[in-house]
mmCIF file of C-alpha atoms in Angstrom:
data_model
loop_
_atom_site.group_PDB
_atom_site.id
_atom_site.type_symbol
_atom_site.label_atom_id
_atom_site.label_comp_id
_atom_site.label_asym_id
_atom_site.label_seq_id
_atom_site.Cartn_x
_atom_site.Cartn_y
_atom_site.Cartn_z
ATOM 1 C CA ALA A 816 10.280 -28.070 -154.097
ATOM 2 C CA GLN A 817 6.956 -29.739 -154.530
ATOM 3 C CA SER A 818 5.544 -30.278 -158.023
ATOM 4 C CA VAL A 819 2.730 -31.991 -159.848
ATOM 5 C CA THR A 820 2.598 -33.527 -163.293
ATOM 6 C CA GLN A 821 -0.679 -33.999 -165.059
ATOM 7 C CA LEU A 822 -0.040 -36.752 -167.513
ATOM 8 C CA ASP A 823 -2.615 -35.753 -170.126
ATOM 9 C CA SER A 824 -3.205 -32.272 -171.468
ATOM 10 C CA HIS A 825 -6.492 -33.344 -173.095
ATOM 11 C CA VAL A 826 -8.900 -36.181 -172.336
ATOM 12 C CA SER A 827 -11.982 -36.958 -174.399
ATOM 13 C CA VAL A 828 -14.755 -39.268 -173.193
ATOM 14 C CA SER A 829 -18.314 -40.037 -174.216
ATOM 15 C CA GLU A 830 -21.170 -39.050 -171.971
ATOM 16 C CA GLY A 831 -21.949 -41.842 -169.527
ATOM 17 C CA THR A 832 -18.470 -43.404 -169.661
ATOM 18 C CA PRO A 833 -15.848 -43.273 -166.884
ATOM 19 C CA VAL A 834 -13.436 -40.401 -166.458
ATOM 20 C CA LEU A 835 -9.799 -40.792 -165.440
ATOM 21 C CA LEU A 836 -7.522 -37.767 -165.092
ATOM 22 C CA ARG A 837 -3.998 -38.669 -164.047
ATOM 23 C CA CYS A 838 -1.738 -36.783 -161.679
ATOM 24 C CA ASN A 839 1.671 -37.583 -160.194
ATOM 25 C CA TYR A 840 3.201 -35.472 -157.485
ATOM 26 C CA SER A 841 6.586 -34.862 -155.993
ATOM 27 C CA SER A 842 6.869 -33.868 -152.374
ATOM 28 C CA SER A 843 9.474 -34.035 -149.651
ATOM 29 C CA TYR A 844 6.782 -33.980 -147.020
ATOM 30 C CA SER A 845 3.472 -35.621 -146.413
ATOM 31 C CA PRO A 846 1.573 -33.582 -148.966
ATOM 32 C CA SER A 847 -1.800 -31.953 -149.065
ATOM 33 C CA LEU A 848 -3.296 -32.549 -152.489
ATOM 34 C CA PHE A 849 -6.268 -31.008 -154.216
ATOM 35 C CA TRP A 850 -8.212 -31.151 -157.435
ATOM 36 C CA TYR A 851 -9.767 -27.966 -158.774
ATOM 37 C CA VAL A 852 -12.024 -27.464 -161.782
ATOM 38 C CA GLN A 853 -12.268 -24.384 -163.956
ATOM 39 C CA HIS A 854 -15.122 -23.829 -166.370
ATOM 40 C CA PRO A 855 -14.564 -21.348 -169.211
ATOM 41 C CA ASN A 856 -14.155 -17.769 -168.009
ATOM 42 C CA LYS A 857 -14.719 -18.809 -164.418
ATOM 43 C CA GLY A 858 -12.638 -19.052 -161.282
ATOM 44 C CA LEU A 859 -11.427 -22.291 -159.735
ATOM 45 C CA GLN A 860 -13.738 -24.539 -157.776
ATOM 46 C CA LEU A 861 -12.445 -27.053 -155.257
ATOM 47 C CA LEU A 862 -13.491 -30.596 -156.171
ATOM 48 C CA LEU A 863 -11.792 -32.492 -153.369
ATOM 49 C CA LYS A 864 -8.806 -32.512 -151.028
ATOM 50 C CA TYR A 865 -6.467 -35.036 -149.426
ATOM 51 C CA THR A 866 -4.871 -34.112 -146.133
ATOM 52 C CA SER A 867 -3.500 -37.424 -144.773
ATOM 53 C CA ALA A 868 -6.793 -38.888 -143.620
ATOM 54 C CA ALA A 869 -8.504 -41.530 -145.778
ATOM 55 C CA THR A 870 -6.619 -42.327 -148.971
ATOM 56 C CA LEU A 871 -9.821 -42.475 -151.015
ATOM 57 C CA VAL A 872 -11.271 -39.015 -151.117
ATOM 58 C CA LYS A 873 -14.772 -38.243 -152.269
ATOM 59 C CA GLY A 874 -15.566 -34.871 -153.725
ATOM 60 C CA ILE A 875 -18.405 -32.978 -155.264
ATOM 61 C CA ASN A 876 -20.363 -33.942 -158.384
ATOM 62 C CA GLY A 877 -19.471 -37.643 -158.087
ATOM 63 C CA PHE A 878 -15.704 -37.209 -158.395
ATOM 64 C CA GLU A 879 -13.232 -39.072 -156.239
ATOM 65 C CA ALA A 880 -9.474 -39.480 -156.053
ATOM 66 C CA GLU A 881 -7.166 -42.028 -154.510
ATOM 67 C CA PHE A 882 -3.899 -41.100 -152.857
ATOM 68 C CA LYS A 883 -1.227 -43.728 -153.572
ATOM 69 C CA LYS A 884 1.996 -42.936 -151.786
ATOM 70 C CA SER A 885 3.933 -45.816 -153.343
ATOM 71 C CA GLU A 886 3.100 -44.543 -156.818
ATOM 72 C CA THR A 887 3.118 -40.831 -155.870
ATOM 73 C CA SER A 888 -0.183 -40.524 -157.676
ATOM 74 C CA PHE A 889 -3.493 -38.802 -157.030
ATOM 75 C CA HIS A 890 -5.692 -39.672 -160.000
ATOM 76 C CA LEU A 891 -9.177 -38.208 -160.349
ATOM 77 C CA THR A 892 -12.044 -40.458 -161.396
ATOM 78 C CA LYS A 893 -15.757 -40.361 -162.011
ATOM 79 C CA PRO A 894 -17.857 -43.392 -162.913
ATOM 80 C CA SER A 895 -20.051 -41.674 -165.483
ATOM 81 C CA ALA A 896 -19.262 -38.448 -167.316
ATOM 82 C CA HIS A 897 -21.854 -35.747 -167.796
ATOM 83 C CA MET A 898 -21.797 -33.007 -170.395
ATOM 84 C CA SER A 899 -21.480 -30.434 -167.621
ATOM 85 C CA ASP A 900 -18.145 -32.003 -166.582
ATOM 86 C CA ALA A 901 -16.450 -30.501 -169.630
ATOM 87 C CA ALA A 902 -13.882 -28.111 -168.162
ATOM 88 C CA GLU A 903 -10.230 -27.831 -167.251
ATOM 89 C CA TYR A 904 -9.026 -29.737 -164.203
ATOM 90 C CA PHE A 905 -6.008 -28.898 -162.095
ATOM 91 C CA CYS A 906 -4.115 -31.155 -159.729
ATOM 92 C CA VAL A 907 -2.562 -29.106 -156.950
ATOM 93 C CA VAL A 908 -0.034 -29.782 -154.195
ATOM 94 C CA SER A 909 0.708 -27.716 -151.162
ATOM 95 C CA ASP A 910 4.252 -26.443 -151.303
ATOM 96 C CA GLY A 911 6.412 -27.208 -148.332
ATOM 97 C CA GLU A 912 5.840 -28.689 -144.936
ATOM 98 C CA TYR A 913 3.980 -25.597 -143.789
ATOM 99 C CA GLY A 914 2.098 -25.039 -147.007
ATOM 100 C CA ASN A 915 3.471 -21.729 -148.154
ATOM 101 C CA LYS A 916 1.555 -21.773 -151.404
ATOM 102 C CA LEU A 917 -0.310 -23.980 -153.838
ATOM 103 C CA VAL A 918 1.572 -25.440 -156.777
ATOM 104 C CA PHE A 919 -0.595 -26.150 -159.794
ATOM 105 C CA GLY A 920 -0.236 -28.728 -162.505
ATOM 106 C CA ALA A 921 -0.515 -27.640 -166.123
ATOM 107 C CA GLY A 922 -4.138 -28.712 -166.308
ATOM 108 C CA THR A 923 -6.138 -31.328 -168.203
ATOM 109 C CA ILE A 924 -8.920 -30.254 -170.507
ATOM 110 C CA LEU A 925 -11.796 -32.716 -170.352
ATOM 111 C CA ARG A 926 -14.045 -32.971 -173.369
ATOM 112 C CA VAL A 927 -17.320 -34.864 -173.089
ATOM 113 C CA LYS A 928 -18.912 -36.067 -176.308
ATOM 114 C CA SER A 929 -22.623 -36.657 -176.636
ATOM 115 C CA LYS B 410 -21.983 -17.282 -146.870
ATOM 116 C CA ALA B 411 -20.643 -14.950 -149.523
ATOM 117 C CA GLY B 412 -17.768 -16.180 -151.670
ATOM 118 C CA VAL B 413 -14.639 -14.435 -152.813
ATOM 119 C CA THR B 414 -15.332 -11.232 -154.706
ATOM 120 C CA GLN B 415 -12.931 -9.752 -157.215
ATOM 121 C CA THR B 416 -13.347 -6.411 -158.890
ATOM 122 C CA PRO B 417 -13.331 -5.415 -161.611
ATOM 123 C CA ARG B 418 -14.012 -8.489 -163.730
ATOM 124 C CA TYR B 419 -12.447 -7.028 -166.846
ATOM 125 C CA LEU B 420 -9.857 -4.332 -167.465
ATOM 126 C CA ILE B 421 -8.164 -2.941 -170.530
ATOM 127 C CA LYS B 422 -5.067 -0.869 -169.958
ATOM 128 C CA THR B 423 -2.310 0.631 -172.073
ATOM 129 C CA ARG B 424 1.359 -0.258 -171.780
ATOM 130 C CA GLY B 425 3.088 1.837 -169.173
ATOM 131 C CA GLN B 426 -0.020 2.445 -167.112
ATOM 132 C CA GLN B 427 -0.632 0.996 -163.684
ATOM 133 C CA VAL B 428 -3.590 -0.991 -162.420
ATOM 134 C CA THR B 429 -5.132 -1.949 -159.082
ATOM 135 C CA LEU B 430 -7.190 -5.067 -158.574
ATOM 136 C CA SER B 431 -9.318 -5.761 -155.529
ATOM 137 C CA CYS B 432 -10.268 -8.916 -153.658
ATOM 138 C CA SER B 433 -12.682 -9.403 -150.778
ATOM 139 C CA PRO B 434 -12.158 -12.784 -149.113
ATOM 140 C CA ILE B 435 -14.679 -14.998 -147.386
ATOM 141 C CA SER B 436 -15.687 -13.579 -144.037
ATOM 142 C CA GLY B 437 -13.337 -14.824 -141.336
ATOM 143 C CA HIS B 438 -10.527 -15.764 -143.724
ATOM 144 C CA ARG B 439 -7.302 -13.918 -142.987
ATOM 145 C CA SER B 440 -5.220 -15.288 -145.837
ATOM 146 C CA VAL B 441 -5.454 -13.854 -149.328
ATOM 147 C CA SER B 442 -3.241 -15.147 -152.127
ATOM 148 C CA TRP B 443 -2.912 -13.909 -155.681
ATOM 149 C CA TYR B 444 -2.221 -16.009 -158.751
ATOM 150 C CA GLN B 445 -1.581 -15.136 -162.364
ATOM 151 C CA GLN B 446 -3.003 -17.441 -165.027
ATOM 152 C CA THR B 447 -1.748 -17.335 -168.615
ATOM 153 C CA PRO B 448 -1.968 -19.885 -171.446
ATOM 154 C CA GLY B 449 1.804 -20.198 -171.606
ATOM 155 C CA GLN B 450 2.785 -20.270 -167.935
ATOM 156 C CA GLY B 451 -0.348 -21.680 -166.331
ATOM 157 C CA LEU B 452 -1.154 -20.705 -162.769
ATOM 158 C CA GLN B 453 1.653 -18.997 -160.919
ATOM 159 C CA PHE B 454 1.751 -17.777 -157.343
ATOM 160 C CA LEU B 455 2.275 -14.048 -156.917
ATOM 161 C CA PHE B 456 2.107 -13.478 -153.157
ATOM 162 C CA GLU B 457 0.156 -14.122 -149.984
ATOM 163 C CA TYR B 458 -1.056 -11.742 -147.338
ATOM 164 C CA PHE B 459 -2.059 -12.919 -143.886
ATOM 165 C CA SER B 460 -3.313 -10.509 -141.252
ATOM 166 C CA GLU B 461 -2.015 -7.519 -143.239
ATOM 167 C CA THR B 462 1.504 -8.971 -143.633
ATOM 168 C CA GLN B 463 3.041 -10.385 -146.764
ATOM 169 C CA ARG B 464 4.096 -13.918 -145.864
ATOM 170 C CA ASN B 465 5.228 -15.308 -149.180
ATOM 171 C CA LYS B 466 6.174 -14.001 -152.555
ATOM 172 C CA GLY B 467 6.549 -15.714 -155.912
ATOM 173 C CA ASN B 468 9.076 -15.008 -158.635
ATOM 174 C CA PHE B 469 7.596 -11.854 -160.084
ATOM 175 C CA PRO B 470 9.262 -8.484 -160.601
ATOM 176 C CA GLY B 471 8.830 -5.656 -158.145
ATOM 177 C CA ARG B 472 6.249 -4.058 -160.440
ATOM 178 C CA PHE B 473 3.797 -6.462 -158.837
ATOM 179 C CA SER B 474 2.861 -5.475 -155.324
ATOM 180 C CA GLY B 475 0.006 -5.886 -152.944
ATOM 181 C CA ARG B 476 -1.412 -5.011 -149.604
ATOM 182 C CA GLN B 477 -4.061 -6.173 -147.194
ATOM 183 C CA PHE B 478 -6.331 -4.095 -145.040
ATOM 184 C CA SER B 479 -7.532 -4.713 -141.508
ATOM 185 C CA ASN B 480 -10.810 -6.150 -142.829
ATOM 186 C CA SER B 481 -8.740 -8.712 -144.846
ATOM 187 C CA ARG B 482 -9.613 -7.165 -148.176
ATOM 188 C CA SER B 483 -6.605 -7.157 -150.445
ATOM 189 C CA GLU B 484 -5.433 -5.141 -153.400
ATOM 190 C CA MET B 485 -2.876 -6.021 -156.005
ATOM 191 C CA ASN B 486 -1.073 -3.349 -157.983
ATOM 192 C CA VAL B 487 0.881 -3.682 -161.195
ATOM 193 C CA SER B 488 2.908 -0.683 -162.296
ATOM 194 C CA THR B 489 4.410 0.098 -165.688
ATOM 195 C CA LEU B 490 2.259 -2.474 -167.439
ATOM 196 C CA GLU B 491 3.742 -4.644 -170.148
ATOM 197 C CA LEU B 492 1.959 -6.628 -172.846
ATOM 198 C CA GLY B 493 3.015 -9.823 -171.080
ATOM 199 C CA ASP B 494 1.039 -8.849 -167.998
ATOM 200 C CA SER B 495 -2.164 -9.673 -169.868
ATOM 201 C CA ALA B 496 -3.646 -12.515 -167.862
ATOM 202 C CA LEU B 497 -6.414 -13.704 -165.595
ATOM 203 C CA TYR B 498 -5.572 -12.689 -162.037
ATOM 204 C CA LEU B 499 -7.128 -14.915 -159.422
ATOM 205 C CA CYS B 500 -7.503 -14.239 -155.747
ATOM 206 C CA ALA B 501 -7.708 -17.103 -153.255
ATOM 207 C CA SER B 502 -9.107 -16.899 -149.770
ATOM 208 C CA SER B 503 -8.221 -19.402 -147.053
ATOM 209 C CA LEU B 504 -8.631 -19.795 -143.353
ATOM 210 C CA TRP B 505 -5.210 -21.196 -142.483
ATOM 211 C CA GLY B 506 -2.865 -20.005 -145.185
ATOM 212 C CA ALA B 507 -1.823 -20.122 -148.792
ATOM 213 C CA GLY B 508 -0.978 -23.816 -148.865
ATOM 214 C CA THR B 509 -4.259 -25.018 -147.481
ATOM 215 C CA GLU B 510 -7.774 -25.354 -148.843
ATOM 216 C CA ALA B 511 -8.403 -22.229 -150.849
ATOM 217 C CA PHE B 512 -11.490 -20.670 -152.353
ATOM 218 C CA PHE B 513 -11.059 -18.678 -155.503
ATOM 219 C CA GLY B 514 -12.786 -15.667 -156.919
ATOM 220 C CA GLN B 515 -13.875 -15.454 -160.548
ATOM 221 C CA GLY B 516 -10.798 -13.471 -161.426
ATOM 222 C CA THR B 517 -9.993 -10.207 -163.122
ATOM 223 C CA ARG B 518 -9.174 -10.441 -166.813
ATOM 224 C CA LEU B 519 -6.509 -7.837 -167.549
ATOM 225 C CA THR B 520 -5.691 -6.979 -171.127
ATOM 226 C CA VAL B 521 -2.733 -4.720 -171.838
ATOM 227 C CA VAL B 522 -2.697 -3.085 -175.261
#
């Protein structure tokens, strides 16, 4: 079965500094990978997706992620953090060759200090 | 284009009662999936409906059930509520199926007392 591991449960950065949220995945197939963000008491918003096209994926709000098959990683980055980026971020893999469901990582809470 | 709508946003129920949650997907989307989110277990897949048929089911007891109507709107029902059913229930709408790009509603916060 497919799985994802988010390597940090909490990340704290200062406003204006880079953000790195780490994710490793396990998949028997060529995976579809996603990053979602959840602000407090809100639903999940899709940040970006990888579906076997370009390995560097650009998303909304200045976020991007790079798919590295050799490292089975899909880390999320942003050059400069903004206070509004404070939220919980989920790395997600599609389960199975035919994508029967989404499998979520445990989440990383991003704190942005002023 | 309207997003995914879940109703109600908040619910408080008593143990032993049953509850029905509703989800209206994005127009044109035939797949509706349900997820349970709790602090201890994270986000877990409940089931997916596609064109009124349940296609996939997660590892939840039979007390959790669902259905989908011809207009793609979906309902989720939980019978004989337990305290552990307290959670945020999220509905996801997608064009191609549960394992593809999904758009989530704001969720229904269920509290069982």
